[in-house]
Short mmCIF file of C-alpha atoms and ligand atoms in Angstrom, two decimals:
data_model
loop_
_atom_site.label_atom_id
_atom_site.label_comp_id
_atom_site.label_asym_id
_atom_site.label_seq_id
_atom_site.Cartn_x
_atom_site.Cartn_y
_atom_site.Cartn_z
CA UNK B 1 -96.51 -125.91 -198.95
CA UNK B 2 -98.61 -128.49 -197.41
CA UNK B 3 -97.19 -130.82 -194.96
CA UNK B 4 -98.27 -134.36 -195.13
CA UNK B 5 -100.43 -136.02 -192.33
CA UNK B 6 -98.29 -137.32 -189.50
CA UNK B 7 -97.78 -141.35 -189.07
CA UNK B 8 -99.75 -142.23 -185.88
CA UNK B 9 -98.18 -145.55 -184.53
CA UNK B 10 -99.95 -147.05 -181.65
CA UNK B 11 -98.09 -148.98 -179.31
CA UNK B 12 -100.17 -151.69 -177.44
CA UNK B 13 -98.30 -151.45 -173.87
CA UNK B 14 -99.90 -151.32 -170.31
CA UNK B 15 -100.78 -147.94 -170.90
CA UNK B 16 -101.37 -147.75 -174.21
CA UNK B 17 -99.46 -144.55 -176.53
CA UNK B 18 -99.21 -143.24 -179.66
CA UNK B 19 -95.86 -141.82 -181.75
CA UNK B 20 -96.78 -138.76 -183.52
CA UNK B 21 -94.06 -138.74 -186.24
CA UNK B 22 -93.82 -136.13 -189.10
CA UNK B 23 -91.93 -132.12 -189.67
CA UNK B 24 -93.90 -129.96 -187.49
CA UNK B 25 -95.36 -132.34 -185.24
CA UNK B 26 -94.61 -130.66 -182.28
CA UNK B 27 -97.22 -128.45 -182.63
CA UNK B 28 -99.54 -130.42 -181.74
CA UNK B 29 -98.27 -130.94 -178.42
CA UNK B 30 -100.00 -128.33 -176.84
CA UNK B 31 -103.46 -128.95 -177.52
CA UNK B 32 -102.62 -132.83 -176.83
CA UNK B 33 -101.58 -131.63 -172.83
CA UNK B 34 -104.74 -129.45 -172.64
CA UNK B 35 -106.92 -132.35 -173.79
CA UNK B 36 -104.83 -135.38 -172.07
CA UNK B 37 -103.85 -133.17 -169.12
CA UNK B 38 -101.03 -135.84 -168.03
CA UNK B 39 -100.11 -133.55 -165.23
CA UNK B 40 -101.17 -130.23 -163.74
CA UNK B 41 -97.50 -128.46 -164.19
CA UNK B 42 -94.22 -129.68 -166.52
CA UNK B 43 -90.77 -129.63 -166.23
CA UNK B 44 -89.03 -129.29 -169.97
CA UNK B 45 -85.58 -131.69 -169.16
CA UNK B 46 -83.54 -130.99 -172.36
CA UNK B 47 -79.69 -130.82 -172.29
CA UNK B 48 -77.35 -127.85 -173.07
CA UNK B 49 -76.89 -128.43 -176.77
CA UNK B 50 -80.95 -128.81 -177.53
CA UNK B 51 -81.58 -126.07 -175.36
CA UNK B 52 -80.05 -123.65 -177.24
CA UNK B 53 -81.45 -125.02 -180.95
CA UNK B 54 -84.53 -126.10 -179.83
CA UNK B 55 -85.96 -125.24 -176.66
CA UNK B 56 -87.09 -122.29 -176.67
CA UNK B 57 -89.54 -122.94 -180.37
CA UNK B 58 -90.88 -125.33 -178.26
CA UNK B 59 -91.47 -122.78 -174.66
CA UNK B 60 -93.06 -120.61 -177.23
CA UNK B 61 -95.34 -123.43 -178.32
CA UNK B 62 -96.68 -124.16 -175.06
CA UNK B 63 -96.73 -120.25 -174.20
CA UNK B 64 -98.81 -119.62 -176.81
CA UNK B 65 -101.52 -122.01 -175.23
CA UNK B 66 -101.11 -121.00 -171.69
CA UNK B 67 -99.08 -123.71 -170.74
CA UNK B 68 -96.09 -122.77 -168.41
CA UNK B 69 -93.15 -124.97 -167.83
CA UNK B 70 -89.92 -124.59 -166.14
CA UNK B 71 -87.07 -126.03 -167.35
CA UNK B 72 -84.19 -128.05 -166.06
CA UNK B 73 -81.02 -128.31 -168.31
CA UNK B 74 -78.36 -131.55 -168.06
CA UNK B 75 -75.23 -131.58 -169.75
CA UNK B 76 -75.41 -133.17 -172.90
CA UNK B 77 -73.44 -136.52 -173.70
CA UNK B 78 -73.28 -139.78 -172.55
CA UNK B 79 -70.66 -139.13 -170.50
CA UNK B 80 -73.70 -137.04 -168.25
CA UNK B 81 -76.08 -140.10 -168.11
CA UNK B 82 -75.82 -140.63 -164.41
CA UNK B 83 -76.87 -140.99 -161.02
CA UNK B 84 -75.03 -137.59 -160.36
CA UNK B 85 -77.36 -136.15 -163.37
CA UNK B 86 -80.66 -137.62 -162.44
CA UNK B 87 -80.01 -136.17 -158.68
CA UNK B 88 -79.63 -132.41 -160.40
CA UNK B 89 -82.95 -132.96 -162.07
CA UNK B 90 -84.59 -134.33 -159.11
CA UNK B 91 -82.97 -131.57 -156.48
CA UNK B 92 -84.00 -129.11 -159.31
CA UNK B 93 -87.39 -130.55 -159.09
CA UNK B 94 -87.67 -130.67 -155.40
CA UNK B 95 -86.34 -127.17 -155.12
CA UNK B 96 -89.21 -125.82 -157.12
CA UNK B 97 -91.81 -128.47 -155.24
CA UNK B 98 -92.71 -130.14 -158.21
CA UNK B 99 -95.99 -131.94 -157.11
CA UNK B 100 -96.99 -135.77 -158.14
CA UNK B 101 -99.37 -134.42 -160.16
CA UNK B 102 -96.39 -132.89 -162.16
CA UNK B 103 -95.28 -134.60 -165.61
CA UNK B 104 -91.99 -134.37 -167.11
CA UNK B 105 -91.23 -133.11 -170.91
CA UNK B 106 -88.12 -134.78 -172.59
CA UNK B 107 -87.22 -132.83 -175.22
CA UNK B 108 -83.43 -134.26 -176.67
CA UNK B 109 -81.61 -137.69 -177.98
CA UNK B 110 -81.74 -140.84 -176.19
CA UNK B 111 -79.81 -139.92 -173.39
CA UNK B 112 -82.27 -137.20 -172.06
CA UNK B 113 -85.18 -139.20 -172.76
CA UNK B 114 -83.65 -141.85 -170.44
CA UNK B 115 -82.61 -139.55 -168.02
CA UNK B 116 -86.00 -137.61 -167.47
CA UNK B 117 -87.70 -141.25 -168.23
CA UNK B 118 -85.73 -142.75 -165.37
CA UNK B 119 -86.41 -139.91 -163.23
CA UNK B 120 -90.23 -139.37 -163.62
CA UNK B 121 -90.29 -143.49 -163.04
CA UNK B 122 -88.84 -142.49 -159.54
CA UNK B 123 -90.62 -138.89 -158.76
CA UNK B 124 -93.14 -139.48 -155.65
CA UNK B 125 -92.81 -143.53 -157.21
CA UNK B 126 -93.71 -142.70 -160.61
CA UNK B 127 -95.20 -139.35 -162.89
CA UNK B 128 -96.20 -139.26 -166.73
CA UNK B 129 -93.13 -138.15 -168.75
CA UNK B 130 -93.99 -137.32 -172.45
CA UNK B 131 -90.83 -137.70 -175.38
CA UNK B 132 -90.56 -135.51 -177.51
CA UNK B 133 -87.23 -137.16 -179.32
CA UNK B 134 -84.29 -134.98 -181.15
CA UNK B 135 -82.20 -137.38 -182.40
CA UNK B 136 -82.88 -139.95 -185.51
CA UNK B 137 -81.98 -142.57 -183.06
CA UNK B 138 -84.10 -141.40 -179.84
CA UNK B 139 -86.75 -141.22 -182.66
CA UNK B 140 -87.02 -144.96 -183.87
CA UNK B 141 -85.50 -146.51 -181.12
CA UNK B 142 -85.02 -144.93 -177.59
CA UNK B 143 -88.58 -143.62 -177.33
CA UNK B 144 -90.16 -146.73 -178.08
CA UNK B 145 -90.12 -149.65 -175.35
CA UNK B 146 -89.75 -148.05 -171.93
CA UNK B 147 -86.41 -148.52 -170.95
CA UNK B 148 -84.97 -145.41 -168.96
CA UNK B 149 -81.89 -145.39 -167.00
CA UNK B 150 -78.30 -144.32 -166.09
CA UNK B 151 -75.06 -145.95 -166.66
CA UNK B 152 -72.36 -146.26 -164.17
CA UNK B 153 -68.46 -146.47 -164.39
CA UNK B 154 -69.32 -150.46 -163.95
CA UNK B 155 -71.59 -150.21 -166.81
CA UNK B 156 -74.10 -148.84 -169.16
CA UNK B 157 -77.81 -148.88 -168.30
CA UNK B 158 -77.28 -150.96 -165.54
CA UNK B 159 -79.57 -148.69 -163.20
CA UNK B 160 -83.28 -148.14 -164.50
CA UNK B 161 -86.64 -148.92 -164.96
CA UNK B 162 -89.54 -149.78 -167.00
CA UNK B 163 -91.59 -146.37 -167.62
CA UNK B 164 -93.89 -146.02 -170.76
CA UNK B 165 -94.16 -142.49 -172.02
CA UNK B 166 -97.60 -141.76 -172.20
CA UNK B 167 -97.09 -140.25 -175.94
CA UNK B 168 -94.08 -139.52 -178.31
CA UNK B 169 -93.88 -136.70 -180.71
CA UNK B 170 -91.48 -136.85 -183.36
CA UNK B 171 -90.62 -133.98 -184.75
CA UNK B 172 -88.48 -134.83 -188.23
CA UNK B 173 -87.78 -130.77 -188.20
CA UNK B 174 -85.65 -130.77 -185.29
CA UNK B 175 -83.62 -133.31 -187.36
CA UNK B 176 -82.46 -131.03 -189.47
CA UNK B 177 -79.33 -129.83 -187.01
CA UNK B 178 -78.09 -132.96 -186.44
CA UNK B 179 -74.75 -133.38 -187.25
CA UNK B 180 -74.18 -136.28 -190.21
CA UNK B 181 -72.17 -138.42 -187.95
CA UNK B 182 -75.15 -138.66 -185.53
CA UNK B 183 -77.92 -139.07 -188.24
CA UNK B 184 -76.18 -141.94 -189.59
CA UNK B 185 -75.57 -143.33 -186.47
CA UNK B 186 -79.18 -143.55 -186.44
CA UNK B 187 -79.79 -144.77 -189.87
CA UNK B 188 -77.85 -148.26 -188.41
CA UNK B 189 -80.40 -148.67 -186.21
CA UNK B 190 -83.40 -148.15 -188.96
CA UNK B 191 -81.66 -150.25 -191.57
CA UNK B 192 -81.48 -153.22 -188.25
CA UNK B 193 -85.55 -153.05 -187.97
CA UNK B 194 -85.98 -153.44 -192.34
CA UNK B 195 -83.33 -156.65 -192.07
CA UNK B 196 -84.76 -157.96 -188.79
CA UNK B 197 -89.09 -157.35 -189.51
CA UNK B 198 -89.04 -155.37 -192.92
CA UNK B 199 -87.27 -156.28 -196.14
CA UNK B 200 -89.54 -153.77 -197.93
CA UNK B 201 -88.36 -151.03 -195.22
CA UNK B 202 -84.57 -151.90 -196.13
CA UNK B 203 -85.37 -151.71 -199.58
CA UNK B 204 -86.63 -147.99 -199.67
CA UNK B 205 -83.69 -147.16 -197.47
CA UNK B 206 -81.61 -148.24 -200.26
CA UNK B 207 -83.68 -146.61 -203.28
CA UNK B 208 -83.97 -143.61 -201.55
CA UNK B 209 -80.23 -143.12 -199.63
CA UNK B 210 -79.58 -140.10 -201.96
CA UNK B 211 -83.05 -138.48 -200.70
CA UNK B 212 -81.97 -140.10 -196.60
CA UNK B 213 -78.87 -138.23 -196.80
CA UNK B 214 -80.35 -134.86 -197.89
CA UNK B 215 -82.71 -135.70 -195.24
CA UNK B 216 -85.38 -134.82 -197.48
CA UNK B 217 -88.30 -134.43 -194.37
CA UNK B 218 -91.17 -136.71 -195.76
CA UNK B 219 -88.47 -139.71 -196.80
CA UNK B 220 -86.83 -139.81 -193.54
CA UNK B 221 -90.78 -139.61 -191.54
CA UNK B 222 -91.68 -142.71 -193.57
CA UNK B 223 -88.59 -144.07 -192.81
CA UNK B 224 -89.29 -143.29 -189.04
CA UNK B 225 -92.59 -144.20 -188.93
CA UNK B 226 -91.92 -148.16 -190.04
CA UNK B 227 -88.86 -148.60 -188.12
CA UNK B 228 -90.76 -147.23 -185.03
CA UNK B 229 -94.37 -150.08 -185.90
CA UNK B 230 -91.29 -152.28 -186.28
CA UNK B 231 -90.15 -151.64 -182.81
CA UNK B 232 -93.55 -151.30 -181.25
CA UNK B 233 -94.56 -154.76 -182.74
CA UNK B 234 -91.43 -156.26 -181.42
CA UNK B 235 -91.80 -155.04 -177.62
CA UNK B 236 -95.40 -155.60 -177.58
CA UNK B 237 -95.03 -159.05 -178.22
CA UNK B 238 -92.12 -159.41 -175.49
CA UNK B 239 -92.35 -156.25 -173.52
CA UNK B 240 -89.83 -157.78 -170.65
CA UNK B 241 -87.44 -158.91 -173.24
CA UNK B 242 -87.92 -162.79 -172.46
CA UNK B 243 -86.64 -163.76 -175.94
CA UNK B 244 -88.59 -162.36 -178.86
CA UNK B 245 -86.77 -159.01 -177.84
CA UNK B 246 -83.18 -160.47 -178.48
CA UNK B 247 -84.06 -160.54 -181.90
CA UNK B 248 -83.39 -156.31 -181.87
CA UNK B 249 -79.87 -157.36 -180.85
CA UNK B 250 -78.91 -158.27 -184.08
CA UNK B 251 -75.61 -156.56 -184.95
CA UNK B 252 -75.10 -155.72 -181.37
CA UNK B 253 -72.94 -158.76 -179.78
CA UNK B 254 -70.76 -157.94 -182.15
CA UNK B 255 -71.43 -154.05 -182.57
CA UNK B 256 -71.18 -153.27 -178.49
CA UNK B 257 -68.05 -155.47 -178.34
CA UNK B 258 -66.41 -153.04 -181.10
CA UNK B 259 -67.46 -150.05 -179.32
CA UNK B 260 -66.13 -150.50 -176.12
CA UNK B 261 -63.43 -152.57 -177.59
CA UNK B 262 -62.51 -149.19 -179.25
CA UNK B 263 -62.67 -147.14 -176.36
CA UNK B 264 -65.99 -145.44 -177.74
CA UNK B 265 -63.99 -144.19 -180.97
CA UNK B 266 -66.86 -145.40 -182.66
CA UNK B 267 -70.39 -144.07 -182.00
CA UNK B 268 -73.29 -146.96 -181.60
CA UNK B 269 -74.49 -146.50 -184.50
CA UNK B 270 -71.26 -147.20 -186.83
CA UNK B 271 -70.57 -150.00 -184.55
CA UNK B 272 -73.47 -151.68 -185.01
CA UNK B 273 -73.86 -151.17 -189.14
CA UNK B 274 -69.76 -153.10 -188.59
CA UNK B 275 -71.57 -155.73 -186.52
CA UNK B 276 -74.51 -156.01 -188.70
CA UNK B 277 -72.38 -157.11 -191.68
CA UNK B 278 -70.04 -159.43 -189.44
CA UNK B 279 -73.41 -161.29 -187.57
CA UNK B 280 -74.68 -161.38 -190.91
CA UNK B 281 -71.82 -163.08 -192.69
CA UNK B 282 -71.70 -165.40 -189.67
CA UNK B 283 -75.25 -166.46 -189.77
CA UNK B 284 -74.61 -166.88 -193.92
CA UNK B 285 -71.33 -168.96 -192.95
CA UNK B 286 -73.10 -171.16 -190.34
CA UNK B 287 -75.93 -171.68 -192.88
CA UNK B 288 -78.50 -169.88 -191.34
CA UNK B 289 -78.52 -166.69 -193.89
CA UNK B 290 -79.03 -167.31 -197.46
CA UNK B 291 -75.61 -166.69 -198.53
CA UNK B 292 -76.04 -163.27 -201.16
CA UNK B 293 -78.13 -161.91 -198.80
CA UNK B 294 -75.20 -161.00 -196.51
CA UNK B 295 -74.31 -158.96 -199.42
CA UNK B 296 -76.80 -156.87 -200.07
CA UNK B 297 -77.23 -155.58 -195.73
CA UNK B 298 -73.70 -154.57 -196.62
CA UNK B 299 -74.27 -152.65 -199.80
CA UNK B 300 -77.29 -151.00 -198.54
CA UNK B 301 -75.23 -150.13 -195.14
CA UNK B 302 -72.13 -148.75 -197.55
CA UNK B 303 -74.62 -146.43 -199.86
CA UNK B 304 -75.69 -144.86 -196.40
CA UNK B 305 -72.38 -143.95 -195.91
CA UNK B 306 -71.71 -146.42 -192.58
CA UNK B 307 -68.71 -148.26 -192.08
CA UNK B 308 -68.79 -151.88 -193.26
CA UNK B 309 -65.51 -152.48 -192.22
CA UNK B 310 -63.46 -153.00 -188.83
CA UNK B 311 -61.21 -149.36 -189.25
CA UNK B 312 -57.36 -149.77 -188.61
CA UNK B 313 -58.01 -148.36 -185.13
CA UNK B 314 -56.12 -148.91 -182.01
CA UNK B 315 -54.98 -152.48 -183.57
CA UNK B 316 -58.49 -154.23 -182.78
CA UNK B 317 -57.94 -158.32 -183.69
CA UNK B 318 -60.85 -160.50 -184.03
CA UNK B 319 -59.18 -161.98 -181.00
CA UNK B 320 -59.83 -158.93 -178.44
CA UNK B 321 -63.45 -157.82 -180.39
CA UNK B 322 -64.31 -161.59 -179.45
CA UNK B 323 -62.84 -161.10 -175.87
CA UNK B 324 -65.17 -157.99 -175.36
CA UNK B 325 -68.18 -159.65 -176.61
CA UNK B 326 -67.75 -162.22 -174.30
CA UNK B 327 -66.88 -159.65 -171.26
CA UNK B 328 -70.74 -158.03 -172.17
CA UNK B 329 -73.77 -159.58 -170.39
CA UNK B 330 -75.48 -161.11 -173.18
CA UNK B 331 -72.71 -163.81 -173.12
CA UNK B 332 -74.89 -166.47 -170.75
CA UNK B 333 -72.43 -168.83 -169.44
CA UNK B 334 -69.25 -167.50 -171.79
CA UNK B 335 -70.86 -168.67 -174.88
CA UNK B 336 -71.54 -166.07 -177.80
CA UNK B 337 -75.20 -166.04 -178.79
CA UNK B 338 -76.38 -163.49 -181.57
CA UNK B 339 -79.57 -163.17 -183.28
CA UNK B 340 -78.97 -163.90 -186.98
CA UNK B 341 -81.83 -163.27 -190.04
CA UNK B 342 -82.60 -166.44 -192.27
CA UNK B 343 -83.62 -163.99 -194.65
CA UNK B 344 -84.07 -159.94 -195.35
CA UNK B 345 -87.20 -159.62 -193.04
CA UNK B 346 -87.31 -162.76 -190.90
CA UNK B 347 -84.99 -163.86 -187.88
CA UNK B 348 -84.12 -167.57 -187.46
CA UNK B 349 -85.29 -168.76 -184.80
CA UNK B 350 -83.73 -172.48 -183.35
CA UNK B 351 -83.32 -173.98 -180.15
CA UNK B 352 -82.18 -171.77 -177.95
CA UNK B 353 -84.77 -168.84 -179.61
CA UNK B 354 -83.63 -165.70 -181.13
CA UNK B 355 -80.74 -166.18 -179.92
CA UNK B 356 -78.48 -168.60 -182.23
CA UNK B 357 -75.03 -169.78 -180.97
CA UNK B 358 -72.27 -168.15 -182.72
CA UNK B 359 -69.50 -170.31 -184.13
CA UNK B 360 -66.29 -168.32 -182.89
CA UNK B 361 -64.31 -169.76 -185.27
CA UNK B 362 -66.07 -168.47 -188.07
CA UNK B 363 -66.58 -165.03 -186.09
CA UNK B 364 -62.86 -164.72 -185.72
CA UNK B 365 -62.33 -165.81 -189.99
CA UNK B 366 -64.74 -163.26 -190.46
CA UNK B 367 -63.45 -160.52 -188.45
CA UNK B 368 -60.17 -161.25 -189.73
CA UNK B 369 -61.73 -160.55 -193.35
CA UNK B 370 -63.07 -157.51 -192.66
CA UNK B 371 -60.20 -155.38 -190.54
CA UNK B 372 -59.21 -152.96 -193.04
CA UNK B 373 -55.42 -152.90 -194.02
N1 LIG C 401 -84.27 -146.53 -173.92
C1 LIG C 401 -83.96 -147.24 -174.99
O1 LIG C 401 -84.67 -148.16 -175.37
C2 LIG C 401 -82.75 -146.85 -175.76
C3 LIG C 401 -82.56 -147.37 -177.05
C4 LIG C 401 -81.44 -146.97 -177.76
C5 LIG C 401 -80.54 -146.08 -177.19
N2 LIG C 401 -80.76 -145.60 -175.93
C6 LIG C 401 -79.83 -144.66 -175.32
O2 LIG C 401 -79.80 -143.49 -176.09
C7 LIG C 401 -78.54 -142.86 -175.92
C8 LIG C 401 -78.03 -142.42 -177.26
O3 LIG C 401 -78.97 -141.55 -177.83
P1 LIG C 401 -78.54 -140.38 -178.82
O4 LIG C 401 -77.70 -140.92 -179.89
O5 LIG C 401 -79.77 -139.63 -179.16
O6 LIG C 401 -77.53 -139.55 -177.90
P2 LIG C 401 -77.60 -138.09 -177.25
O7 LIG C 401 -78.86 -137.89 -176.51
O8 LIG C 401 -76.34 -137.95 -176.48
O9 LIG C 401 -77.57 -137.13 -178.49
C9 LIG C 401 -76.41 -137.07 -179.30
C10 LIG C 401 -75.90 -135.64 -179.41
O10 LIG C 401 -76.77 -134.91 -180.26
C11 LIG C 401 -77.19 -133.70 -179.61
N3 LIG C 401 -78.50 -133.41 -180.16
C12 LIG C 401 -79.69 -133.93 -179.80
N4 LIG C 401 -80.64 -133.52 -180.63
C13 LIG C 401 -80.05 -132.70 -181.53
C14 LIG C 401 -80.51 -131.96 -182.65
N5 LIG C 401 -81.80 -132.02 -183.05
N6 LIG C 401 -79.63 -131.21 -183.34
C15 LIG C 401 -78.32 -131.19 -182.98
N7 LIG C 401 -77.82 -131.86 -181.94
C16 LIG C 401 -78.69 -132.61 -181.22
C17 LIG C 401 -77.12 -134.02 -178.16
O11 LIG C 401 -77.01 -132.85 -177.39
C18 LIG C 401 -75.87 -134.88 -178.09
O12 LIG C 401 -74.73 -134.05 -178.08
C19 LIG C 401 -77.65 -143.87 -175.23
O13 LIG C 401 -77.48 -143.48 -173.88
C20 LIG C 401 -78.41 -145.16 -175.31
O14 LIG C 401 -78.17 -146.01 -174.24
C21 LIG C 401 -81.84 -145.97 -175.22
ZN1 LIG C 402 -78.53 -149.98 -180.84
#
């Protein structure tokens, strides 16, 4: 069977990079070090779960063109994306002398590609680090943009740094051992890029779910391949997140209030497909949003199989998912600002920029609406 070409998205950042997306890519990541040579020896950070399923295709990869690495395993989860965890890499590293002409290999989800992002920004002030993402969401959103870093018990991400890899290869193969509740967890986040830059991208989510959920390989690298020029295009035009940035927040004032409002019971992903439909009622409500087209992010979100609605857990009210938005640091000054579409494809943009004041009143009617019996 003949695969198709990969999708090569460039991403215009200070350096420049490409995402290699497509089943099998990974293959050509040996003959990309031998020819870019963005470091003289690797380290291969993965974490305990990847390194078992994946790892070791891609040692043999590298073996197979002479190209030795030693690798450094982190526990996987987020509950591992630490200081504590970036100091095993880098005592790992030290312990083997890893030189600053070293590069680092992050081969997992988002929170190993932070990790080994955030520490190669750091090693002898900053090495190379090539992604090579695992997860559907490492793949169209944590690889692209830069941002590495650690959470603390404070809060998440709130220790990092700006660190562009210097090329991403996604793999759709390794996709294929995800577990469902992680894949759609991802789909959220590609579904957010077709409503915020892409109506036509949301639209073949939707004609094609039945083909998404099989994960049929050459529907979900398309898939992959526009939400990832839709995040490129977005942090190239704002890559320090001065305001056209916010407008990849949409469904997350709400969404991140909901998951820690839940404790974490509900992954990112399923959080932010419930905050999608909430902002998006909101911003039809307030008159920004064309009102059917509320409707239709929330069908297309449903036929993925996400949650639409706030689940009977832990007896959420609008009243404490409203207090926890607040509590998160992108309420400036204690009022609630959200970026909300004007239409499938285009975000409003008013006064303030991207991001629109949200009328808690009509949050709280709307939350109320959708809190499932
Ligand atoms: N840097 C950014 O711009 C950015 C953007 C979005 C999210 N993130 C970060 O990404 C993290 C979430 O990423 P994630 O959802 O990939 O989490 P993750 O890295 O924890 O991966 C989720 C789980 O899937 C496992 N896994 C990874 N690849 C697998 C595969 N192919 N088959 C089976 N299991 C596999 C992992 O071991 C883990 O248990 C968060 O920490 C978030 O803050 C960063
Ligand atoms: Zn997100």
């Amino acid at each position: 069977m003949t695969q198709p070409e990969p999708h090569r998205i460039p991403v215009s950042l200070a350096p420049p990079y490409e995402v290699v997306i497509g089943p099998g890519v990974a293959r050509e990541l040996p003959a990309w070090l031998l020819a870019a040579r963005p470091g003289h020896e690797y380290a291969l950070i993965t974490d305990t779960h990847v390194e078992r399923l994946h790892a070791p295709a891609v040692r043999a990869l590298l073996a197979a063109e002479g190209i030795e690495v030693r690798t450094i395993v982190v526990p996987a989860g987020e509950a591992h994306k630490t200081r504590a965890t970036k100091e095993l890499i880098e005592d790992a590293l030290a312990a083997g002398r890893f030189g600053r002409d070293g590069a680092l290999l992050a081969l997992g989800g988002g929170v190993v590609g932070d990790l080994a992002g955030f520490a190669a920004a750091t090693w002898h002030r900053g090495i190379p680090f090539v992604a090579i993402p695992t997860t559907l969401l490492a793949m169209v959103d944590a690889s692209v943009g830069g941002k590495t870093g650690v959470d603390l018990p404070a809060g998440k991400n709130l220790v990092g740094a700006f660190h562009q890899p210097r090329a991403v290869f996604a793999d759709i193969g390794f996709l294929a051992t995800l577990s469902d509740r992680e894949m759609r967890s991802g789909l959220a986040e590609v579904a957010k890029c077709g409503v915020i830059r892409d109506a036509k991208l949301l639209a073949r989510l939707d004609h094609d779910a039945a083909r998404v959920i099989a994960r049929e390989p050459s529907v979900l690298a398309d898939l992959v391949a526009d939400a990832v020029a839709v995040k490129a295009e977005v942090v190239q035009a704002d890559e320090r997140e001065s305001d056209r940035r916010q407008i990849l927040n949409f469904g997350h004032t709400i969404g991140h209030a909901l998951e820690s409002a839940s404790g974490y019971a509900l992954a990112h992903g399923e959080a932010v497909s419930i905050g999608m439909v909430a902002e998006a009622r909101c911003a039809a409500r307030q008159g920004v949003l064309a009102a059917p087209e509320d409707r239709v992010i929330e069908g297309v979100l449903a036929r993925l199989g996400l949650p639409v609605r706030v689940p009977a857990l832990l007896g959420l009210t609008p009243a404490a998912i409203l207090e926890a938005a607040r509590a998160d640091k992108k309420a400036r000054a204690g009022r609630l600002r959200c970026a909300m579409p004007s239409a499938i494809g285009t975000m409003a943009r008013g006064e303030t920029g991207y991001g629109l004041p949200l009328d808690e009143a009509v949050a709280a009617a709307v939350l109320a609406e959708m809190l499932e019996a």
